[in-house]
Each structure stands twice: as C-alpha cells, then as structure tokens.
PDB file of C-alpha atoms in Angstrom:
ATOM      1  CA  UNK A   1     -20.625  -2.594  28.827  1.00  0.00           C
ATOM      2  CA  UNK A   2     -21.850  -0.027  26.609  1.00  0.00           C
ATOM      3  CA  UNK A   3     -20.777   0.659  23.611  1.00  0.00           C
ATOM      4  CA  UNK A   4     -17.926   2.879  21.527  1.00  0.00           C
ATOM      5  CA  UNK A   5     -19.340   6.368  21.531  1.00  0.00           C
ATOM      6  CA  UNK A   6     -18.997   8.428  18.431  1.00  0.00           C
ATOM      7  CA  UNK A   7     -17.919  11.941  19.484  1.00  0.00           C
ATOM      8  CA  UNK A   8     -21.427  12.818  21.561  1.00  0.00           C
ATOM      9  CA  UNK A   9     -21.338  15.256  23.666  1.00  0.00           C
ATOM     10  CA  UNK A  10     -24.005  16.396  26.409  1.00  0.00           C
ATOM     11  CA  UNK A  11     -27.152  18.873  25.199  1.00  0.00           C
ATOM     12  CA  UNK A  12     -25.840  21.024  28.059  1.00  0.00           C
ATOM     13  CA  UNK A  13     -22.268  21.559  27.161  1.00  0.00           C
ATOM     14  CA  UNK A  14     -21.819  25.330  26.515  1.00  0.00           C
ATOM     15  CA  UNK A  15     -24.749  26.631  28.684  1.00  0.00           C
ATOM     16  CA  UNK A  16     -24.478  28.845  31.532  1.00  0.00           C
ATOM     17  CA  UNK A  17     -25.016  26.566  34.242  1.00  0.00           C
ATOM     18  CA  UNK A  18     -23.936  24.085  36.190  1.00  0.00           C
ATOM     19  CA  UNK A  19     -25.141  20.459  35.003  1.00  0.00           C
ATOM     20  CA  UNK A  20     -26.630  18.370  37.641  1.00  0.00           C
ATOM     21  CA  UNK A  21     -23.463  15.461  39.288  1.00  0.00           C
ATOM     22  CA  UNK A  22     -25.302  12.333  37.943  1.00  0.00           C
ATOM     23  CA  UNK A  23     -25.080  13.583  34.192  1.00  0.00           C
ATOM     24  CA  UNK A  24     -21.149  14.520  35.210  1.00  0.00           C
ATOM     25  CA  UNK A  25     -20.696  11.138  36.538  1.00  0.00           C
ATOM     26  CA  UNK A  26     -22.466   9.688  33.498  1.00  0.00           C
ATOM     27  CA  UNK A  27     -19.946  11.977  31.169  1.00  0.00           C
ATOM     28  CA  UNK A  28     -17.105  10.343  33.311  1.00  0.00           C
ATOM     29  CA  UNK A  29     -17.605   7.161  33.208  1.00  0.00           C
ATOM     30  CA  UNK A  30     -18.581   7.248  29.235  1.00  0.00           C
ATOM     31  CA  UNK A  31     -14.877   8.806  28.610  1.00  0.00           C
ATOM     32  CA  UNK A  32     -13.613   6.379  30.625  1.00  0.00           C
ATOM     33  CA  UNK A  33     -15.542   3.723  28.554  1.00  0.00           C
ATOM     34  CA  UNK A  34     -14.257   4.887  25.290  1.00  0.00           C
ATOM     35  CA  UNK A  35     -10.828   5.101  26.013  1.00  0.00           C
ATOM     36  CA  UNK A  36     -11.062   0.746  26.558  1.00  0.00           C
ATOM     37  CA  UNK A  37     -12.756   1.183  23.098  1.00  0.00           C
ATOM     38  CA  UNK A  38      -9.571   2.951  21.469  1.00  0.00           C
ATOM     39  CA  UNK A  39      -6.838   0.829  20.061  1.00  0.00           C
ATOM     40  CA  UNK A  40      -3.665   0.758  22.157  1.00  0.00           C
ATOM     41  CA  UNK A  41      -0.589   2.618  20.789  1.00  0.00           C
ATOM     42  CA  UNK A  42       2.037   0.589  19.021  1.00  0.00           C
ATOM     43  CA  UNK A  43       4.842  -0.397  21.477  1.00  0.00           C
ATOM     44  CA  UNK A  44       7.521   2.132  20.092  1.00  0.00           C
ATOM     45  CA  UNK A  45      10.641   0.793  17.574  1.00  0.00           C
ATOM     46  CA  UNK A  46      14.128   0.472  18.924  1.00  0.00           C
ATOM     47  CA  UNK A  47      16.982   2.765  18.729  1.00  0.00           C
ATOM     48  CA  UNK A  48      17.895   3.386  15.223  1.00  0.00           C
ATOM     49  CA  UNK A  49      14.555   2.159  13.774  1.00  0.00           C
ATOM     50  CA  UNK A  50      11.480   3.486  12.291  1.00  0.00           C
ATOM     51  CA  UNK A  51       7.665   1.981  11.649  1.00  0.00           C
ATOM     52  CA  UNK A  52       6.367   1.385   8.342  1.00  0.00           C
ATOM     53  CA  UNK A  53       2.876   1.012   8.590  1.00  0.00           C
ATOM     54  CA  UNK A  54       1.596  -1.501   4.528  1.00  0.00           C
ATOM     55  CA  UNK A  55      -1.584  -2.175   3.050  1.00  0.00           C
ATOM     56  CA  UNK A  56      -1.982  -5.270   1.109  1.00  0.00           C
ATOM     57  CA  UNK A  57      -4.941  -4.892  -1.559  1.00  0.00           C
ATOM     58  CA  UNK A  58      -6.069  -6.590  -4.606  1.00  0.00           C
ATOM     59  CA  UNK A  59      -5.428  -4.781  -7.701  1.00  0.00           C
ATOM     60  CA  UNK A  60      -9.213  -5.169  -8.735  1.00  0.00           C
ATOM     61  CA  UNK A  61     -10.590  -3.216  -5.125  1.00  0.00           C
ATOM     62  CA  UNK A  62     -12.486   0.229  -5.198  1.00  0.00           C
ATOM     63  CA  UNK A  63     -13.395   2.502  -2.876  1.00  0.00           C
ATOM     64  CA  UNK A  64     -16.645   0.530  -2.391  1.00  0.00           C
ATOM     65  CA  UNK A  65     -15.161  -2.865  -2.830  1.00  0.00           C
ATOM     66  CA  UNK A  66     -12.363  -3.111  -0.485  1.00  0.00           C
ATOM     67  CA  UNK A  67     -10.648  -6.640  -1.277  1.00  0.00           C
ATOM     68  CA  UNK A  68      -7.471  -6.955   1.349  1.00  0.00           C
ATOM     69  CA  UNK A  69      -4.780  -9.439   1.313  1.00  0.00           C
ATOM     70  CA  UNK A  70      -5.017 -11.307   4.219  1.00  0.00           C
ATOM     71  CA  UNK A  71      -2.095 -13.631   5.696  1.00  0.00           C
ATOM     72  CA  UNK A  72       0.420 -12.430   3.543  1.00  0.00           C
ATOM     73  CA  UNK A  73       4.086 -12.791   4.849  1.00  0.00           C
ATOM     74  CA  UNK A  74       6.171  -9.423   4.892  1.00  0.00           C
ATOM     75  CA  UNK A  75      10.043  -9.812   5.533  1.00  0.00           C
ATOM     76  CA  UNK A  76      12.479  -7.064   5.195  1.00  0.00           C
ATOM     77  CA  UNK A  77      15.119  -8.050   2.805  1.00  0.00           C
ATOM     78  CA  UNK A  78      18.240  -7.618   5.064  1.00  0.00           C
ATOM     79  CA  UNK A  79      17.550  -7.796   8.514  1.00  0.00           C
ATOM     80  CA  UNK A  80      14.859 -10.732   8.076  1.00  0.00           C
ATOM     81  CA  UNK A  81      12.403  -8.784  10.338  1.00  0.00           C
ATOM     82  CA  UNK A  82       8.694 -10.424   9.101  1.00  0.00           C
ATOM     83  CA  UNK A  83       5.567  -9.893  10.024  1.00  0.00           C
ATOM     84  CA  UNK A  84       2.479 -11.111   8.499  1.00  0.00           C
ATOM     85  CA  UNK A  85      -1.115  -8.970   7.327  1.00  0.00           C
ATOM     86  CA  UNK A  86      -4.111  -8.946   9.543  1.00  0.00           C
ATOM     87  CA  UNK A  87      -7.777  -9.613   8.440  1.00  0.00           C
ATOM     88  CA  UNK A  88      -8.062  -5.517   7.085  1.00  0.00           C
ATOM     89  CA  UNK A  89      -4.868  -6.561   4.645  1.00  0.00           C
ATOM     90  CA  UNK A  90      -2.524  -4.068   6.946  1.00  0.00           C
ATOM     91  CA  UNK A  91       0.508  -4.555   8.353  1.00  0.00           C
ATOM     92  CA  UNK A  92       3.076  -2.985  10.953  1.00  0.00           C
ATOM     93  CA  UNK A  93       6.858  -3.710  11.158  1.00  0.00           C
ATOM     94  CA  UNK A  94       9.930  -1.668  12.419  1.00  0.00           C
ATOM     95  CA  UNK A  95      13.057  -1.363   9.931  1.00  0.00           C
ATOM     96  CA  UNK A  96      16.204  -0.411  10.137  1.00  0.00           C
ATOM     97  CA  UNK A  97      16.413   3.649   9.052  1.00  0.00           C
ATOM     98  CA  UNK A  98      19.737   3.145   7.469  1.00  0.00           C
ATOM     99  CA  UNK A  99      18.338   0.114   4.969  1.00  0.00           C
ATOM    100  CA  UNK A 100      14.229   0.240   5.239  1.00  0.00           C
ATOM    101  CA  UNK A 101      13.714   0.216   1.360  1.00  0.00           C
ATOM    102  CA  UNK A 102      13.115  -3.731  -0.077  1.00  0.00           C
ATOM    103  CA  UNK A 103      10.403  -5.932   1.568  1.00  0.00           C
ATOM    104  CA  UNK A 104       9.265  -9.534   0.152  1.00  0.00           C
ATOM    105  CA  UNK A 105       5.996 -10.136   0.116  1.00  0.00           C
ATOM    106  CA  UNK A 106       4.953 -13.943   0.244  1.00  0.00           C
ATOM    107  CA  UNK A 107       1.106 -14.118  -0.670  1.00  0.00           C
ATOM    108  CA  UNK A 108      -1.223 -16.715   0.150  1.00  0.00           C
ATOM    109  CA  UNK A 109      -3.392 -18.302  -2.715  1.00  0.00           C
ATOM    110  CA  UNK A 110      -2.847 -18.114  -6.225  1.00  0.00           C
ATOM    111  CA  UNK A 111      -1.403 -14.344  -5.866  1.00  0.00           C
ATOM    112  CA  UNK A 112       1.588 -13.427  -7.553  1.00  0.00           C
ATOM    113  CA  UNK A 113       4.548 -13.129  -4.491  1.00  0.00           C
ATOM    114  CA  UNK A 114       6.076  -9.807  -4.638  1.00  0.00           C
ATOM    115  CA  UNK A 115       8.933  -7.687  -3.715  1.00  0.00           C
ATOM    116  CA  UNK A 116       8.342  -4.061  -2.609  1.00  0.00           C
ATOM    117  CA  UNK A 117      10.720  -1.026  -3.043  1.00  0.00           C
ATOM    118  CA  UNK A 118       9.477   1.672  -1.020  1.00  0.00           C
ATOM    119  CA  UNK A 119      11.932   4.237  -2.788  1.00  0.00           C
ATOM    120  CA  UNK A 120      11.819   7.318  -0.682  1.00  0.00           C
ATOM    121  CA  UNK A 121      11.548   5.220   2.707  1.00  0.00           C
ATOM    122  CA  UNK A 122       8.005   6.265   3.180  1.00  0.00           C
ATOM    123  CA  UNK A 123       6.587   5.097   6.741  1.00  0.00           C
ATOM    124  CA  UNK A 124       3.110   4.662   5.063  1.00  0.00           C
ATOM    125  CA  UNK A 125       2.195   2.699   2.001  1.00  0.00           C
ATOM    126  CA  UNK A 126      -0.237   0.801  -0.302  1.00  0.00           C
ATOM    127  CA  UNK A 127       0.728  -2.294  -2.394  1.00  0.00           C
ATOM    128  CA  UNK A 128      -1.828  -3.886  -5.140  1.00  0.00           C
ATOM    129  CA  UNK A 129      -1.297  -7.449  -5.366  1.00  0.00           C
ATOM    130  CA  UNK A 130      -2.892  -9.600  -8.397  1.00  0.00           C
ATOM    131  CA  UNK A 131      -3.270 -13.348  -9.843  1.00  0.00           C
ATOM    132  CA  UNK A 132      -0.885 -14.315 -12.978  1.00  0.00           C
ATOM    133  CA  UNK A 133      -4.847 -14.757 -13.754  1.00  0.00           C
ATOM    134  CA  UNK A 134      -5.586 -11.289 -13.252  1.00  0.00           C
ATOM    135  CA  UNK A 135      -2.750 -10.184 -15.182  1.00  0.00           C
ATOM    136  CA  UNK A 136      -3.113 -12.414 -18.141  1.00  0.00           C
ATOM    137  CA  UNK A 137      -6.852 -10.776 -18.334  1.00  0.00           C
ATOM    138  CA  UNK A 138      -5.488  -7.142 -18.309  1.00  0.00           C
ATOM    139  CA  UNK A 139      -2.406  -8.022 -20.733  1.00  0.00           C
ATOM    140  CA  UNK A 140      -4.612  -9.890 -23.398  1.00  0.00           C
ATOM    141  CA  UNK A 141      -6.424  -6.670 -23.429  1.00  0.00           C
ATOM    142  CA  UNK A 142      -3.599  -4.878 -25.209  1.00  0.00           C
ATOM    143  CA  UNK A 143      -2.556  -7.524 -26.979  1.00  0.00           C
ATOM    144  CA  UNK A 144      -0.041  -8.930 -24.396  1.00  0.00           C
ATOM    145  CA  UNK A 145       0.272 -12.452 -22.676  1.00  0.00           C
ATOM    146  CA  UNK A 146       1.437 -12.765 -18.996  1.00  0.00           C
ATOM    147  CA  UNK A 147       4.807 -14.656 -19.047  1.00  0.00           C
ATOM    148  CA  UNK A 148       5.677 -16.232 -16.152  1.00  0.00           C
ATOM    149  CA  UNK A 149       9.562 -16.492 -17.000  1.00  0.00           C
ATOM    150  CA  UNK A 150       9.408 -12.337 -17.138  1.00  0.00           C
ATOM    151  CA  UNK A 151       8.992  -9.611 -14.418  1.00  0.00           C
ATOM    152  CA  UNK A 152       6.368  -7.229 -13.884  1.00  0.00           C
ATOM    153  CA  UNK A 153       6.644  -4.253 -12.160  1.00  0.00           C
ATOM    154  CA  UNK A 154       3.777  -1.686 -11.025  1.00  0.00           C
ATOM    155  CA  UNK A 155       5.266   1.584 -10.062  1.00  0.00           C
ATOM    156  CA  UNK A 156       2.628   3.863  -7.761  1.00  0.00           C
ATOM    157  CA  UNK A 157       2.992   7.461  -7.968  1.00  0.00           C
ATOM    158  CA  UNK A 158      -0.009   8.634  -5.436  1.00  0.00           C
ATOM    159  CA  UNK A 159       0.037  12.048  -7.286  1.00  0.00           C
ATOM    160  CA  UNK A 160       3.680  12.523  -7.779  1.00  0.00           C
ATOM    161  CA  UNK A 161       2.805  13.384 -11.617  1.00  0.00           C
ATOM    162  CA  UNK A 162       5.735  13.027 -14.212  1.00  0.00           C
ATOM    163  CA  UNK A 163       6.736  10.319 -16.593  1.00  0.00           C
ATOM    164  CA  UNK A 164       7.853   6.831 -15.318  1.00  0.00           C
ATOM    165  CA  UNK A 165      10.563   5.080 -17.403  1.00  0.00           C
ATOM    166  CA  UNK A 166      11.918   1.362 -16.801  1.00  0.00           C
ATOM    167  CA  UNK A 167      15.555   1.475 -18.204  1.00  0.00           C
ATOM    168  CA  UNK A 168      17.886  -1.094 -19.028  1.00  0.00           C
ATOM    169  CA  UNK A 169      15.154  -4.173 -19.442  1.00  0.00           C
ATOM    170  CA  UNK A 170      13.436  -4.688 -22.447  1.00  0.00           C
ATOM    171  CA  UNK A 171       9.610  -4.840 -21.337  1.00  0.00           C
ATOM    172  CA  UNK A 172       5.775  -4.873 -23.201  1.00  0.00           C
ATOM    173  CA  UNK A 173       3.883  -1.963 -23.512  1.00  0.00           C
ATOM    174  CA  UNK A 174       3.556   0.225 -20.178  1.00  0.00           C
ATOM    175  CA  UNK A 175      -0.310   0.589 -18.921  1.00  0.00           C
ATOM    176  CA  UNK A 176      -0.985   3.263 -16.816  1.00  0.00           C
ATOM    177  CA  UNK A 177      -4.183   4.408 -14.668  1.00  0.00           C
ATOM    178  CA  UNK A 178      -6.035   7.511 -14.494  1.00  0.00           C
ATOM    179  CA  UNK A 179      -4.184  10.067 -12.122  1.00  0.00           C
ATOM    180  CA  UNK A 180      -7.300  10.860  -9.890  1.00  0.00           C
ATOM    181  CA  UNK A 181      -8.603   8.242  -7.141  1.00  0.00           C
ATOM    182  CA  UNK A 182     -11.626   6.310  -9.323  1.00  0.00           C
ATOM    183  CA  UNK A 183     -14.847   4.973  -7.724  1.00  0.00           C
ATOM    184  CA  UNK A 184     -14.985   1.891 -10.267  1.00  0.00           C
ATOM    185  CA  UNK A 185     -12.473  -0.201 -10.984  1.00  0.00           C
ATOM    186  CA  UNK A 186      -8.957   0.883 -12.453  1.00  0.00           C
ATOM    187  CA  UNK A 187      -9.331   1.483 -16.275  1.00  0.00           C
ATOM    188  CA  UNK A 188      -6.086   0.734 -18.035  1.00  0.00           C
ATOM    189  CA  UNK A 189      -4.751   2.544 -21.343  1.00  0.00           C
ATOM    190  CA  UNK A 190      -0.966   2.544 -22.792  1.00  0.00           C
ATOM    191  CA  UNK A 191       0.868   5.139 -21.468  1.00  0.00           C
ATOM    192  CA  UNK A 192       3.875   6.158 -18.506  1.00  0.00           C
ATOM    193  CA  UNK A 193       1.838   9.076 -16.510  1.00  0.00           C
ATOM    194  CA  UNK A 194      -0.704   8.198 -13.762  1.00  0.00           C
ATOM    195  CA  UNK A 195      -1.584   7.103 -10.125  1.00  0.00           C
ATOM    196  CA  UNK A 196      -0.307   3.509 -11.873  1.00  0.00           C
ATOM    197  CA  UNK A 197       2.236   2.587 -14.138  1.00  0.00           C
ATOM    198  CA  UNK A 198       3.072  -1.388 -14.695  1.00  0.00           C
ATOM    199  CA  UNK A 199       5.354  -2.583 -17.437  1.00  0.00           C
ATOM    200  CA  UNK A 200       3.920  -5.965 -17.906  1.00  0.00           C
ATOM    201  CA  UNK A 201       6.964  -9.238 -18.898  1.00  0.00           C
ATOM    202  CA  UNK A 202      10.096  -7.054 -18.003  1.00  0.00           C
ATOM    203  CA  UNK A 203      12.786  -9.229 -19.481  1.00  0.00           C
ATOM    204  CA  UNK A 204      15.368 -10.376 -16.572  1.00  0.00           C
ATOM    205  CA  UNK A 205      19.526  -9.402 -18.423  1.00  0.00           C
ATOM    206  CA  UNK A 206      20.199  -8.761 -14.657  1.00  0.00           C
ATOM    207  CA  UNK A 207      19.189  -8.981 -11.003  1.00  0.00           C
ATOM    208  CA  UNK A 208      17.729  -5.165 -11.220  1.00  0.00           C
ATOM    209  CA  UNK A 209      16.612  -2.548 -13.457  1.00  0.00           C
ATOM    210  CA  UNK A 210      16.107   1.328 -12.961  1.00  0.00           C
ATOM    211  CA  UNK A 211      12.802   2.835 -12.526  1.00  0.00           C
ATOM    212  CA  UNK A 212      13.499   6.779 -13.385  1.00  0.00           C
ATOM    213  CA  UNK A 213      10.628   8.833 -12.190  1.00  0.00           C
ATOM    214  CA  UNK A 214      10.900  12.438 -14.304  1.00  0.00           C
ATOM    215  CA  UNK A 215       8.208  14.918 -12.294  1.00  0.00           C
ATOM    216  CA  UNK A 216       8.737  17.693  -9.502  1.00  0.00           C
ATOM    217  CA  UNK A 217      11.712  15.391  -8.712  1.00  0.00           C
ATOM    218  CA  UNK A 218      14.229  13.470 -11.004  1.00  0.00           C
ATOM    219  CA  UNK A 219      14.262  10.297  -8.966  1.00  0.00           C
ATOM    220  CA  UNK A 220      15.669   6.774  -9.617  1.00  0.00           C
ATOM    221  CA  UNK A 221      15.366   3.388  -7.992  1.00  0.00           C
ATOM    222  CA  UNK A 222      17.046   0.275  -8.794  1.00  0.00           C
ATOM    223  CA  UNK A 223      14.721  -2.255  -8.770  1.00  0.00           C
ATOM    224  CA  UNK A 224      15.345  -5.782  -8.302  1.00  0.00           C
ATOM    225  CA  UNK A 225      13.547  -8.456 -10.936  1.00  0.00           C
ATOM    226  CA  UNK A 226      12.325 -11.710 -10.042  1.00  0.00           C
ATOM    227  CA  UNK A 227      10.660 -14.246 -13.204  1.00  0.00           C
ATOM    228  CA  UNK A 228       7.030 -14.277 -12.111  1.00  0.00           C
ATOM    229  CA  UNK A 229       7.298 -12.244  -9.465  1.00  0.00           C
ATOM    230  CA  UNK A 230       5.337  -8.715  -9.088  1.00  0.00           C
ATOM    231  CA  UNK A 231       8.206  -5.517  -8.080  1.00  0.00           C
ATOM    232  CA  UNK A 232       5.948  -2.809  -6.911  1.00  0.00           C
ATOM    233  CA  UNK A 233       7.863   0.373  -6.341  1.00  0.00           C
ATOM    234  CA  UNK A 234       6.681   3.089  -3.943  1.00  0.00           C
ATOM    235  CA  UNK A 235       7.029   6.300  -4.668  1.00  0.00           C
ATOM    236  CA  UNK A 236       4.303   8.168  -3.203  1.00  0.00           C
ATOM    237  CA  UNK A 237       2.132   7.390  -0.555  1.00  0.00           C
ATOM    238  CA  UNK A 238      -1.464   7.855   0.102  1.00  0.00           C
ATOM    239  CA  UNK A 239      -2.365   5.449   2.556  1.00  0.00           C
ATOM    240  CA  UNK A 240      -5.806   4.821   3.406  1.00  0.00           C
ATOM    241  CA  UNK A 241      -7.080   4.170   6.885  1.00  0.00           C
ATOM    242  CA  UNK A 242     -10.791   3.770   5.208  1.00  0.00           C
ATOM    243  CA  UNK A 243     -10.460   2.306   1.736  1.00  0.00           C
ATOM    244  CA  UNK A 244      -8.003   1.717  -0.683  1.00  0.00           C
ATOM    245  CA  UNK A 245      -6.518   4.329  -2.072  1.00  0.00           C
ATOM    246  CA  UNK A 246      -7.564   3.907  -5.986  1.00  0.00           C
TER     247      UNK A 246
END
C-alpha cells in the first residue's frame, strides 16, 4: 500500500484541459488511500459531557527535546472516569461539564504523582511532571530543599500575563519562567509573572489553598494540597499537537 501523502497535488491541476482518466483514477485512488492514513475521529462524549484532550511532559523537555510521560494514570476526581497516556504522553477522557475541573495524575517511575486543576475547564491542556530529584536540583539552586512532607504547586499561565499569588499557605520562594515559549530548557529566577510559576514546599494548614491569578482577569482557584505531591493548576492553555509547549 503506498504511503501517507503529504498534500501533493497533480502538475496539471489548474490548466485548461482535461487530464487524461488514468492520472484521474490515480488521483482517486490516492485520496482514497489517505483517508485509511488519517486518524479516526474520537467516538463523541455522552449527553452532558465534554472532551478534555492532556499532555503529560517532563518539566526538563524543549521544543527539540520532547520528553512525554508515558503510562501515566489520569482519573477524574469525582466521577472516577480514568484513562491512562499513550506513547506521545497524551491523553483523551470525557468529564462531566458540571464538575470537569480536578484530575489525579498517578505517574509511573520515580515522578512525583500529581493532581491537576484545570481552573477555567479548558478542553485542551499541558501538564509538566518532574522527579522529587528534579525538584531538589532546581530548589538547591535558590537556596531551597525539596521537602517531601510539603506541597508544590506549578501554576501555568500560557500567556495569561498578571501576577500569581498562593494565599493562605505559607510556601518558599516562588520561581517563575520566562513568559515567551524558549528553545532551551526553562531558566528559573524568583519571581510570580511568567509562562510558569511554582511555589516550591507549600506548607499543608488545610486540604486546599487559593491560587489568585491578578491579569486581564481577577481569577481564583482553590487548590487542593497533597505532602509530596505536585498541584499543577491550569489556567491557560496552549496545547501542542507538535512539541511541548515551553
């Protein structure tokens, strides 16, 4: 069978003349070829449903260096709907529109298990996932050690802009990425604006605290806290069908 085309099209499309019926046939038969080639639709959600469509990603891939989370076991927290991420780190699962906010995320290896809050009930996001490893690296950095009695919670703006504030839990000092997508890897400085924001051993008083999101809009999400565990909260989305969005 031959292969996936790429968009070709005959040297005689557009001219004023009828092409001879083999090359037609040919044509026909190369349509019909590619549409085997194209992945089937999604079977559609149920009645009173919607589909988010995830990306699991390590926290150290770039645009070059795609690193996806593979095997990773997504439940909605509520309706215990699960599904689990394919080779490409992606995943597909229909929620409940009235409650499709909180996922848990159990990850294979030595990765820190997460929960998810996809604040605005976006049908399309990107989580970073990293190591307590990882995260010791990037904390010693700024003077911090990774506690694994502690939260940590990576908020992801996407280009939302403002200032990102954790209230009501005492936490180390908030890193924050560049805005813009980077090539490299993510560089890290102190601060509450960017495309990332984590607040690194978020003490646990209660079973939540409030992510307040001061930009365009004046949002807030309650968050839930886990010790050890990585809250990522969603509040824009940029997923990426190619790489990761960085």
């Amino acid at each position: 069978m031959a292969g996936c085309l790429g968009g070709e099209s005959s040297d005689l499309d557009g001219w004023p003349y009828d092409r001879p019926e083999d090359e037609e046939e040919e044509e026909e038969q190369q349509d019909e070829e590619q549409e085997n080639c194209d992945p089937p639709d999604p079977p559609p959600c149920p009645a009173g449903h919607m589909r988010i469509d995830g990306e699991l990603v390590d926290l150290a891939s770039r645009m070059n260096a795609v690193l996806p989370i593979v095997g990773a076991t997504v439940t909605h927290r509520g309706s215990a709907l699960a599904t689990t991420s394919s080779n490409d780190g992606r995943f597909s699962l229909c929620t409940p529109i009235a409650n499709n906010h909180v996922f848990d995320v159990d990850a294979p290896g030595a990765l820190l298990d997460a929960i998810v809050a996809n604040s605005n009930g976006l049908d399309q996001i990107e989580m970073r996932m990293m190591t307590a490893a990882a995260a010791n690296t990037l904390y010693a950095a700024h003077g911090m050690q990774f506690d694994p009695a502690r939260a940590h919670v990576l908020v992801a703006t996407f280009g939302m802009g403002g200032d990102i504030e954790l209230e009501n839990a005492a936490h180390g000092t908030a890193l924050a990425t560049p805005e813009l997508p980077q090539p490299g890897p993510l560089v890290w400085t102190p601060g509450t604006q960017g495309r990332y924001v984590l607040f690194p051993n978020v003490a646990i008083t209660g079973a939540s605290a409030t992510v307040h999101h001061r930009g365009l809009l004046d949002l807030t999400e309650t968050t839930p806290l886990e010790p050890g565990v990585l809250t990522i909260v969603v509040i824009g989305s940029y997923f990426c069908f190619v790489a990761p969005c960085v």
